[in-house]
């Protein structure tokens, strides 16, 4: 028998700059800092080859990709509270990353964001903002969708729902350590920022005290039988 650990409290993590735990200096783009600068010269947010966040399931590492046939590099973009995480493209030159992308949201079917936790979680909700970063136009609706792959498996498709993507309930929850968010395959496609997630950290069951006692009695019995066999 085993005694399950009491269910952990559900956690909501919103991807705003205030939640950023660390961005290694070797992965920072821009001159002397972590700021992304868009093609018009305005600071738009933070960029890096990987962004990390502290959670109850250990460190959450977020990375971006843009398909194998794209020559430019893809970095994670983290904007303000009305944006969240997206993908920004560009190239490295003279030790800096030059942004060539004018749209920092997920805006093509080749762009993805992968969230990797330190231990298994049940991902229950996701929060989204439309690419205008105001959500006032309700661009994300029930006919639009996004996809999620769990631990590198097949992509599952979900609708943004009737509340503009704030939030979306992921069925009964997706269990794993790695979750890749991508573009819709069958539903209408809309650009989006991943604004946050809701999840619960999963912990393994631990044996009850009575289980340990039974195991100890069993070992004593085995030892006694071995002694009797030697005397016979």
PDB file of C-alpha atoms in Angstrom:
ATOM      1  CA  UNK A   1       0.000   0.000   0.000  1.00  0.00           C
ATOM      2  CA  UNK A   2       1.121   3.571  -0.478  1.00  0.00           C
ATOM      3  CA  UNK A   3       0.071   6.883   0.879  1.00  0.00           C
ATOM      4  CA  UNK A   4      -0.203   9.621  -1.717  1.00  0.00           C
ATOM      5  CA  UNK A   5       1.283  12.947  -0.818  1.00  0.00           C
ATOM      6  CA  UNK A   6      -1.474  15.555  -0.301  1.00  0.00           C
ATOM      7  CA  UNK A   7      -2.141  17.384  -3.546  1.00  0.00           C
ATOM      8  CA  UNK A   8       0.085  20.393  -4.031  1.00  0.00           C
ATOM      9  CA  UNK A   9      -1.461  23.806  -4.402  1.00  0.00           C
ATOM     10  CA  UNK A  10      -2.144  24.944  -7.934  1.00  0.00           C
ATOM     11  CA  UNK A  11       0.266  27.621  -9.120  1.00  0.00           C
ATOM     12  CA  UNK A  12      -0.219  30.394 -11.658  1.00  0.00           C
ATOM     13  CA  UNK A  13       2.850  31.898 -13.309  1.00  0.00           C
ATOM     14  CA  UNK A  14       2.415  35.014 -15.426  1.00  0.00           C
ATOM     15  CA  UNK A  15       5.261  35.770 -17.805  1.00  0.00           C
ATOM     16  CA  UNK A  16       6.036  39.357 -16.962  1.00  0.00           C
ATOM     17  CA  UNK A  17       9.465  40.881 -16.426  1.00  0.00           C
ATOM     18  CA  UNK A  18       8.979  40.834 -12.663  1.00  0.00           C
ATOM     19  CA  UNK A  19       8.922  37.014 -12.733  1.00  0.00           C
ATOM     20  CA  UNK A  20      12.229  36.668 -14.547  1.00  0.00           C
ATOM     21  CA  UNK A  21      14.698  34.737 -12.394  1.00  0.00           C
ATOM     22  CA  UNK A  22      17.860  34.744 -14.450  1.00  0.00           C
ATOM     23  CA  UNK A  23      19.127  35.506 -17.914  1.00  0.00           C
ATOM     24  CA  UNK A  24      22.791  34.465 -18.293  1.00  0.00           C
ATOM     25  CA  UNK A  25      24.927  37.279 -19.658  1.00  0.00           C
ATOM     26  CA  UNK A  26      26.227  34.996 -22.413  1.00  0.00           C
ATOM     27  CA  UNK A  27      22.671  34.668 -23.709  1.00  0.00           C
ATOM     28  CA  UNK A  28      21.647  38.301 -23.437  1.00  0.00           C
ATOM     29  CA  UNK A  29      21.137  40.258 -26.636  1.00  0.00           C
ATOM     30  CA  UNK A  30      21.557  43.978 -27.090  1.00  0.00           C
ATOM     31  CA  UNK A  31      24.455  46.173 -26.035  1.00  0.00           C
ATOM     32  CA  UNK A  32      25.352  45.598 -22.394  1.00  0.00           C
ATOM     33  CA  UNK A  33      21.974  44.363 -21.250  1.00  0.00           C
ATOM     34  CA  UNK A  34      18.974  42.121 -21.722  1.00  0.00           C
ATOM     35  CA  UNK A  35      16.750  44.505 -23.646  1.00  0.00           C
ATOM     36  CA  UNK A  36      15.357  43.597 -27.058  1.00  0.00           C
ATOM     37  CA  UNK A  37      15.332  46.507 -29.448  1.00  0.00           C
ATOM     38  CA  UNK A  38      12.874  46.328 -32.279  1.00  0.00           C
ATOM     39  CA  UNK A  39      13.694  47.500 -35.822  1.00  0.00           C
ATOM     40  CA  UNK A  40      12.453  50.998 -34.953  1.00  0.00           C
ATOM     41  CA  UNK A  41      14.845  51.371 -32.031  1.00  0.00           C
ATOM     42  CA  UNK A  42      12.313  51.113 -29.201  1.00  0.00           C
ATOM     43  CA  UNK A  43      12.979  48.869 -26.217  1.00  0.00           C
ATOM     44  CA  UNK A  44      10.258  46.225 -26.336  1.00  0.00           C
ATOM     45  CA  UNK A  45      11.236  43.686 -23.694  1.00  0.00           C
ATOM     46  CA  UNK A  46      13.776  41.029 -22.742  1.00  0.00           C
ATOM     47  CA  UNK A  47      15.306  38.442 -25.062  1.00  0.00           C
ATOM     48  CA  UNK A  48      17.543  35.426 -24.585  1.00  0.00           C
ATOM     49  CA  UNK A  49      18.417  32.003 -25.935  1.00  0.00           C
ATOM     50  CA  UNK A  50      16.715  30.688 -22.784  1.00  0.00           C
ATOM     51  CA  UNK A  51      14.721  32.377 -20.034  1.00  0.00           C
ATOM     52  CA  UNK A  52      14.373  30.720 -16.633  1.00  0.00           C
ATOM     53  CA  UNK A  53      11.722  31.078 -13.932  1.00  0.00           C
ATOM     54  CA  UNK A  54      11.465  29.718 -10.400  1.00  0.00           C
ATOM     55  CA  UNK A  55       8.463  27.447  -9.735  1.00  0.00           C
ATOM     56  CA  UNK A  56       7.272  24.872  -7.206  1.00  0.00           C
ATOM     57  CA  UNK A  57       8.309  22.209  -9.747  1.00  0.00           C
ATOM     58  CA  UNK A  58      11.884  23.463  -9.924  1.00  0.00           C
ATOM     59  CA  UNK A  59      13.395  25.720 -12.543  1.00  0.00           C
ATOM     60  CA  UNK A  60      11.274  26.345 -15.624  1.00  0.00           C
ATOM     61  CA  UNK A  61      13.407  26.853 -18.749  1.00  0.00           C
ATOM     62  CA  UNK A  62      11.805  28.423 -21.831  1.00  0.00           C
ATOM     63  CA  UNK A  63      13.357  28.179 -25.299  1.00  0.00           C
ATOM     64  CA  UNK A  64      12.233  29.170 -28.776  1.00  0.00           C
ATOM     65  CA  UNK A  65      12.569  27.632 -32.247  1.00  0.00           C
ATOM     66  CA  UNK A  66      11.638  28.624 -35.777  1.00  0.00           C
ATOM     67  CA  UNK A  67      11.976  25.529 -37.942  1.00  0.00           C
ATOM     68  CA  UNK A  68      15.014  23.817 -39.476  1.00  0.00           C
ATOM     69  CA  UNK A  69      14.949  25.755 -42.733  1.00  0.00           C
ATOM     70  CA  UNK A  70      15.277  29.215 -41.190  1.00  0.00           C
ATOM     71  CA  UNK A  71      18.778  30.693 -41.360  1.00  0.00           C
ATOM     72  CA  UNK A  72      18.253  33.297 -38.659  1.00  0.00           C
ATOM     73  CA  UNK A  73      18.345  32.421 -34.970  1.00  0.00           C
ATOM     74  CA  UNK A  74      15.208  32.369 -32.796  1.00  0.00           C
ATOM     75  CA  UNK A  75      15.218  33.693 -29.227  1.00  0.00           C
ATOM     76  CA  UNK A  76      12.583  33.856 -26.532  1.00  0.00           C
ATOM     77  CA  UNK A  77      11.012  37.287 -26.195  1.00  0.00           C
ATOM     78  CA  UNK A  78       9.485  38.417 -22.895  1.00  0.00           C
ATOM     79  CA  UNK A  79       7.372  41.547 -22.993  1.00  0.00           C
ATOM     80  CA  UNK A  80       5.418  43.534 -20.452  1.00  0.00           C
ATOM     81  CA  UNK A  81       2.254  42.459 -18.606  1.00  0.00           C
ATOM     82  CA  UNK A  82       0.150  42.835 -21.753  1.00  0.00           C
ATOM     83  CA  UNK A  83       2.401  40.619 -23.862  1.00  0.00           C
ATOM     84  CA  UNK A  84       4.185  37.665 -22.300  1.00  0.00           C
ATOM     85  CA  UNK A  85       6.414  35.230 -24.174  1.00  0.00           C
ATOM     86  CA  UNK A  86       6.959  35.200 -27.927  1.00  0.00           C
ATOM     87  CA  UNK A  87       9.632  34.463 -30.519  1.00  0.00           C
ATOM     88  CA  UNK A  88      12.031  37.016 -32.004  1.00  0.00           C
ATOM     89  CA  UNK A  89      14.365  36.359 -34.935  1.00  0.00           C
ATOM     90  CA  UNK A  90      17.657  37.817 -36.029  1.00  0.00           C
ATOM     91  CA  UNK A  91      21.354  37.059 -36.353  1.00  0.00           C
ATOM     92  CA  UNK A  92      24.558  37.370 -34.345  1.00  0.00           C
ATOM     93  CA  UNK A  93      27.193  39.876 -35.415  1.00  0.00           C
ATOM     94  CA  UNK A  94      30.163  41.294 -33.514  1.00  0.00           C
ATOM     95  CA  UNK A  95      29.003  39.678 -30.278  1.00  0.00           C
ATOM     96  CA  UNK A  96      25.501  41.124 -30.480  1.00  0.00           C
ATOM     97  CA  UNK A  97      22.181  39.810 -31.679  1.00  0.00           C
ATOM     98  CA  UNK A  98      20.621  41.930 -34.419  1.00  0.00           C
ATOM     99  CA  UNK A  99      16.837  41.765 -34.389  1.00  0.00           C
ATOM    100  CA  UNK A 100      15.277  41.436 -37.849  1.00  0.00           C
ATOM    101  CA  UNK A 101      11.784  40.498 -36.705  1.00  0.00           C
ATOM    102  CA  UNK A 102       9.062  43.131 -36.479  1.00  0.00           C
ATOM    103  CA  UNK A 103       6.567  40.772 -34.805  1.00  0.00           C
ATOM    104  CA  UNK A 104       7.657  39.305 -31.469  1.00  0.00           C
ATOM    105  CA  UNK A 105       4.586  37.094 -30.960  1.00  0.00           C
ATOM    106  CA  UNK A 106       4.254  33.542 -32.300  1.00  0.00           C
ATOM    107  CA  UNK A 107       3.311  34.550 -35.824  1.00  0.00           C
ATOM    108  CA  UNK A 108       4.162  31.630 -38.128  1.00  0.00           C
ATOM    109  CA  UNK A 109       3.431  27.924 -38.040  1.00  0.00           C
ATOM    110  CA  UNK A 110       7.165  27.199 -37.660  1.00  0.00           C
ATOM    111  CA  UNK A 111       7.646  29.193 -34.470  1.00  0.00           C
ATOM    112  CA  UNK A 112       7.383  27.342 -31.162  1.00  0.00           C
ATOM    113  CA  UNK A 113       7.969  27.939 -27.477  1.00  0.00           C
ATOM    114  CA  UNK A 114       9.079  25.026 -25.282  1.00  0.00           C
ATOM    115  CA  UNK A 115       8.580  25.091 -21.504  1.00  0.00           C
ATOM    116  CA  UNK A 116      10.703  22.534 -19.620  1.00  0.00           C
ATOM    117  CA  UNK A 117      10.164  22.020 -15.874  1.00  0.00           C
ATOM    118  CA  UNK A 118      12.595  20.532 -13.378  1.00  0.00           C
ATOM    119  CA  UNK A 119      10.009  17.888 -12.426  1.00  0.00           C
ATOM    120  CA  UNK A 120       6.653  16.641 -13.669  1.00  0.00           C
ATOM    121  CA  UNK A 121       3.607  18.914 -13.547  1.00  0.00           C
ATOM    122  CA  UNK A 122      -0.007  18.835 -14.570  1.00  0.00           C
ATOM    123  CA  UNK A 123      -0.537  21.803 -16.879  1.00  0.00           C
ATOM    124  CA  UNK A 124      -4.166  22.859 -16.503  1.00  0.00           C
ATOM    125  CA  UNK A 125      -4.472  26.362 -17.952  1.00  0.00           C
ATOM    126  CA  UNK A 126      -2.743  28.731 -20.331  1.00  0.00           C
ATOM    127  CA  UNK A 127      -3.188  32.495 -20.691  1.00  0.00           C
ATOM    128  CA  UNK A 128      -2.778  34.357 -23.980  1.00  0.00           C
ATOM    129  CA  UNK A 129      -2.680  37.868 -25.375  1.00  0.00           C
ATOM    130  CA  UNK A 130      -3.302  38.726 -28.990  1.00  0.00           C
ATOM    131  CA  UNK A 131      -0.404  40.212 -30.925  1.00  0.00           C
ATOM    132  CA  UNK A 132      -1.699  43.767 -30.503  1.00  0.00           C
ATOM    133  CA  UNK A 133      -0.910  43.287 -26.758  1.00  0.00           C
ATOM    134  CA  UNK A 134      -4.110  44.982 -25.620  1.00  0.00           C
ATOM    135  CA  UNK A 135      -6.644  42.149 -26.040  1.00  0.00           C
ATOM    136  CA  UNK A 136      -9.323  44.799 -26.535  1.00  0.00           C
ATOM    137  CA  UNK A 137     -10.211  43.552 -30.004  1.00  0.00           C
ATOM    138  CA  UNK A 138     -10.856  39.986 -28.814  1.00  0.00           C
ATOM    139  CA  UNK A 139      -8.777  38.651 -31.673  1.00  0.00           C
ATOM    140  CA  UNK A 140      -8.450  35.286 -29.968  1.00  0.00           C
ATOM    141  CA  UNK A 141     -11.809  33.503 -29.993  1.00  0.00           C
ATOM    142  CA  UNK A 142     -13.409  30.086 -30.183  1.00  0.00           C
ATOM    143  CA  UNK A 143     -12.706  29.538 -33.894  1.00  0.00           C
ATOM    144  CA  UNK A 144      -8.993  30.262 -33.408  1.00  0.00           C
ATOM    145  CA  UNK A 145      -6.558  27.753 -31.950  1.00  0.00           C
ATOM    146  CA  UNK A 146      -3.082  26.768 -30.809  1.00  0.00           C
ATOM    147  CA  UNK A 147      -1.299  23.452 -30.282  1.00  0.00           C
ATOM    148  CA  UNK A 148       0.622  21.832 -27.433  1.00  0.00           C
ATOM    149  CA  UNK A 149       3.032  18.898 -27.553  1.00  0.00           C
ATOM    150  CA  UNK A 150       3.778  17.057 -24.289  1.00  0.00           C
ATOM    151  CA  UNK A 151       7.245  15.543 -23.840  1.00  0.00           C
ATOM    152  CA  UNK A 152       7.861  15.705 -27.587  1.00  0.00           C
ATOM    153  CA  UNK A 153       4.693  13.785 -28.487  1.00  0.00           C
ATOM    154  CA  UNK A 154       1.980  14.553 -31.014  1.00  0.00           C
ATOM    155  CA  UNK A 155       0.551  18.081 -30.966  1.00  0.00           C
ATOM    156  CA  UNK A 156      -2.906  18.507 -29.449  1.00  0.00           C
ATOM    157  CA  UNK A 157      -5.052  21.392 -30.631  1.00  0.00           C
ATOM    158  CA  UNK A 158      -7.083  23.706 -28.405  1.00  0.00           C
ATOM    159  CA  UNK A 159      -9.373  26.688 -28.931  1.00  0.00           C
ATOM    160  CA  UNK A 160      -8.714  30.105 -27.409  1.00  0.00           C
ATOM    161  CA  UNK A 161     -12.309  30.000 -26.150  1.00  0.00           C
ATOM    162  CA  UNK A 162     -14.806  32.777 -25.623  1.00  0.00           C
ATOM    163  CA  UNK A 163     -12.815  34.930 -23.193  1.00  0.00           C
ATOM    164  CA  UNK A 164     -10.080  36.129 -25.515  1.00  0.00           C
ATOM    165  CA  UNK A 165      -7.607  33.499 -24.294  1.00  0.00           C
ATOM    166  CA  UNK A 166      -7.779  34.562 -20.627  1.00  0.00           C
ATOM    167  CA  UNK A 167      -7.474  31.761 -19.631  1.00  0.00           C
ATOM    168  CA  UNK A 168      -7.850  28.529 -21.631  1.00  0.00           C
ATOM    169  CA  UNK A 169      -8.521  25.307 -19.710  1.00  0.00           C
ATOM    170  CA  UNK A 170      -6.505  22.406 -21.132  1.00  0.00           C
ATOM    171  CA  UNK A 171      -9.055  19.639 -20.786  1.00  0.00           C
ATOM    172  CA  UNK A 172      -8.367  17.521 -17.717  1.00  0.00           C
ATOM    173  CA  UNK A 173      -4.778  18.711 -17.670  1.00  0.00           C
ATOM    174  CA  UNK A 174      -1.596  17.740 -19.519  1.00  0.00           C
ATOM    175  CA  UNK A 175       0.980  15.773 -17.502  1.00  0.00           C
ATOM    176  CA  UNK A 176       4.669  15.954 -18.323  1.00  0.00           C
ATOM    177  CA  UNK A 177       7.901  17.889 -17.908  1.00  0.00           C
ATOM    178  CA  UNK A 178       8.111  19.535 -21.350  1.00  0.00           C
ATOM    179  CA  UNK A 179       5.388  21.436 -23.208  1.00  0.00           C
ATOM    180  CA  UNK A 180       5.819  22.938 -26.685  1.00  0.00           C
ATOM    181  CA  UNK A 181       3.326  25.595 -27.788  1.00  0.00           C
ATOM    182  CA  UNK A 182       2.789  26.085 -31.502  1.00  0.00           C
ATOM    183  CA  UNK A 183       0.491  27.418 -34.187  1.00  0.00           C
ATOM    184  CA  UNK A 184      -2.944  26.037 -35.029  1.00  0.00           C
ATOM    185  CA  UNK A 185      -3.136  23.241 -37.592  1.00  0.00           C
ATOM    186  CA  UNK A 186      -6.864  22.931 -38.210  1.00  0.00           C
ATOM    187  CA  UNK A 187      -8.484  25.891 -36.479  1.00  0.00           C
ATOM    188  CA  UNK A 188      -8.122  29.464 -37.683  1.00  0.00           C
ATOM    189  CA  UNK A 189      -4.590  30.748 -37.080  1.00  0.00           C
ATOM    190  CA  UNK A 190      -3.946  33.804 -34.941  1.00  0.00           C
ATOM    191  CA  UNK A 191      -0.685  35.289 -33.679  1.00  0.00           C
ATOM    192  CA  UNK A 192      -0.346  35.161 -29.897  1.00  0.00           C
ATOM    193  CA  UNK A 193       1.814  35.746 -26.842  1.00  0.00           C
ATOM    194  CA  UNK A 194       1.905  33.122 -24.090  1.00  0.00           C
ATOM    195  CA  UNK A 195       0.958  35.307 -21.142  1.00  0.00           C
ATOM    196  CA  UNK A 196       0.960  32.713 -18.368  1.00  0.00           C
ATOM    197  CA  UNK A 197       0.267  29.157 -17.245  1.00  0.00           C
ATOM    198  CA  UNK A 198      -1.583  27.377 -14.466  1.00  0.00           C
ATOM    199  CA  UNK A 199      -0.164  24.086 -13.186  1.00  0.00           C
ATOM    200  CA  UNK A 200       0.291  21.777 -10.226  1.00  0.00           C
ATOM    201  CA  UNK A 201       3.636  20.175  -9.347  1.00  0.00           C
ATOM    202  CA  UNK A 202       3.380  16.387  -9.113  1.00  0.00           C
ATOM    203  CA  UNK A 203       5.180  14.392  -6.421  1.00  0.00           C
ATOM    204  CA  UNK A 204       5.549  10.601  -6.186  1.00  0.00           C
ATOM    205  CA  UNK A 205       3.598   8.558  -3.626  1.00  0.00           C
ATOM    206  CA  UNK A 206       5.432   7.560  -0.447  1.00  0.00           C
ATOM    207  CA  UNK A 207       4.934   4.255   1.432  1.00  0.00           C
ATOM    208  CA  UNK A 208       2.720   4.214   4.520  1.00  0.00           C
ATOM    209  CA  UNK A 209       4.442   3.394   7.859  1.00  0.00           C
ATOM    210  CA  UNK A 210       2.534   0.079   7.903  1.00  0.00           C
ATOM    211  CA  UNK A 211       4.115  -0.814   4.570  1.00  0.00           C
ATOM    212  CA  UNK A 212       7.587  -0.390   6.039  1.00  0.00           C
ATOM    213  CA  UNK A 213       6.562  -2.590   9.004  1.00  0.00           C
ATOM    214  CA  UNK A 214       5.322  -5.366   6.703  1.00  0.00           C
ATOM    215  CA  UNK A 215       8.539  -5.200   4.701  1.00  0.00           C
ATOM    216  CA  UNK A 216      10.585  -5.511   7.897  1.00  0.00           C
ATOM    217  CA  UNK A 217       8.565  -8.535   9.070  1.00  0.00           C
ATOM    218  CA  UNK A 218       9.029 -10.140   5.687  1.00  0.00           C
ATOM    219  CA  UNK A 219      12.799  -9.731   5.867  1.00  0.00           C
ATOM    220  CA  UNK A 220      12.844 -11.207   9.390  1.00  0.00           C
ATOM    221  CA  UNK A 221      10.879 -14.200   8.133  1.00  0.00           C
ATOM    222  CA  UNK A 222      13.252 -14.748   5.245  1.00  0.00           C
ATOM    223  CA  UNK A 223      16.244 -14.628   7.583  1.00  0.00           C
ATOM    224  CA  UNK A 224      14.647 -17.116   9.998  1.00  0.00           C
ATOM    225  CA  UNK A 225      13.866 -19.539   7.201  1.00  0.00           C
ATOM    226  CA  UNK A 226      17.458 -19.323   5.996  1.00  0.00           C
ATOM    227  CA  UNK A 227      18.764 -20.159   9.476  1.00  0.00           C
ATOM    228  CA  UNK A 228      16.458 -23.191   9.753  1.00  0.00           C
ATOM    229  CA  UNK A 229      17.601 -24.412   6.351  1.00  0.00           C
ATOM    230  CA  UNK A 230      21.246 -24.227   7.423  1.00  0.00           C
ATOM    231  CA  UNK A 231      20.559 -26.241  10.616  1.00  0.00           C
ATOM    232  CA  UNK A 232      18.672 -28.991   8.807  1.00  0.00           C
TER     233      UNK A 232
END
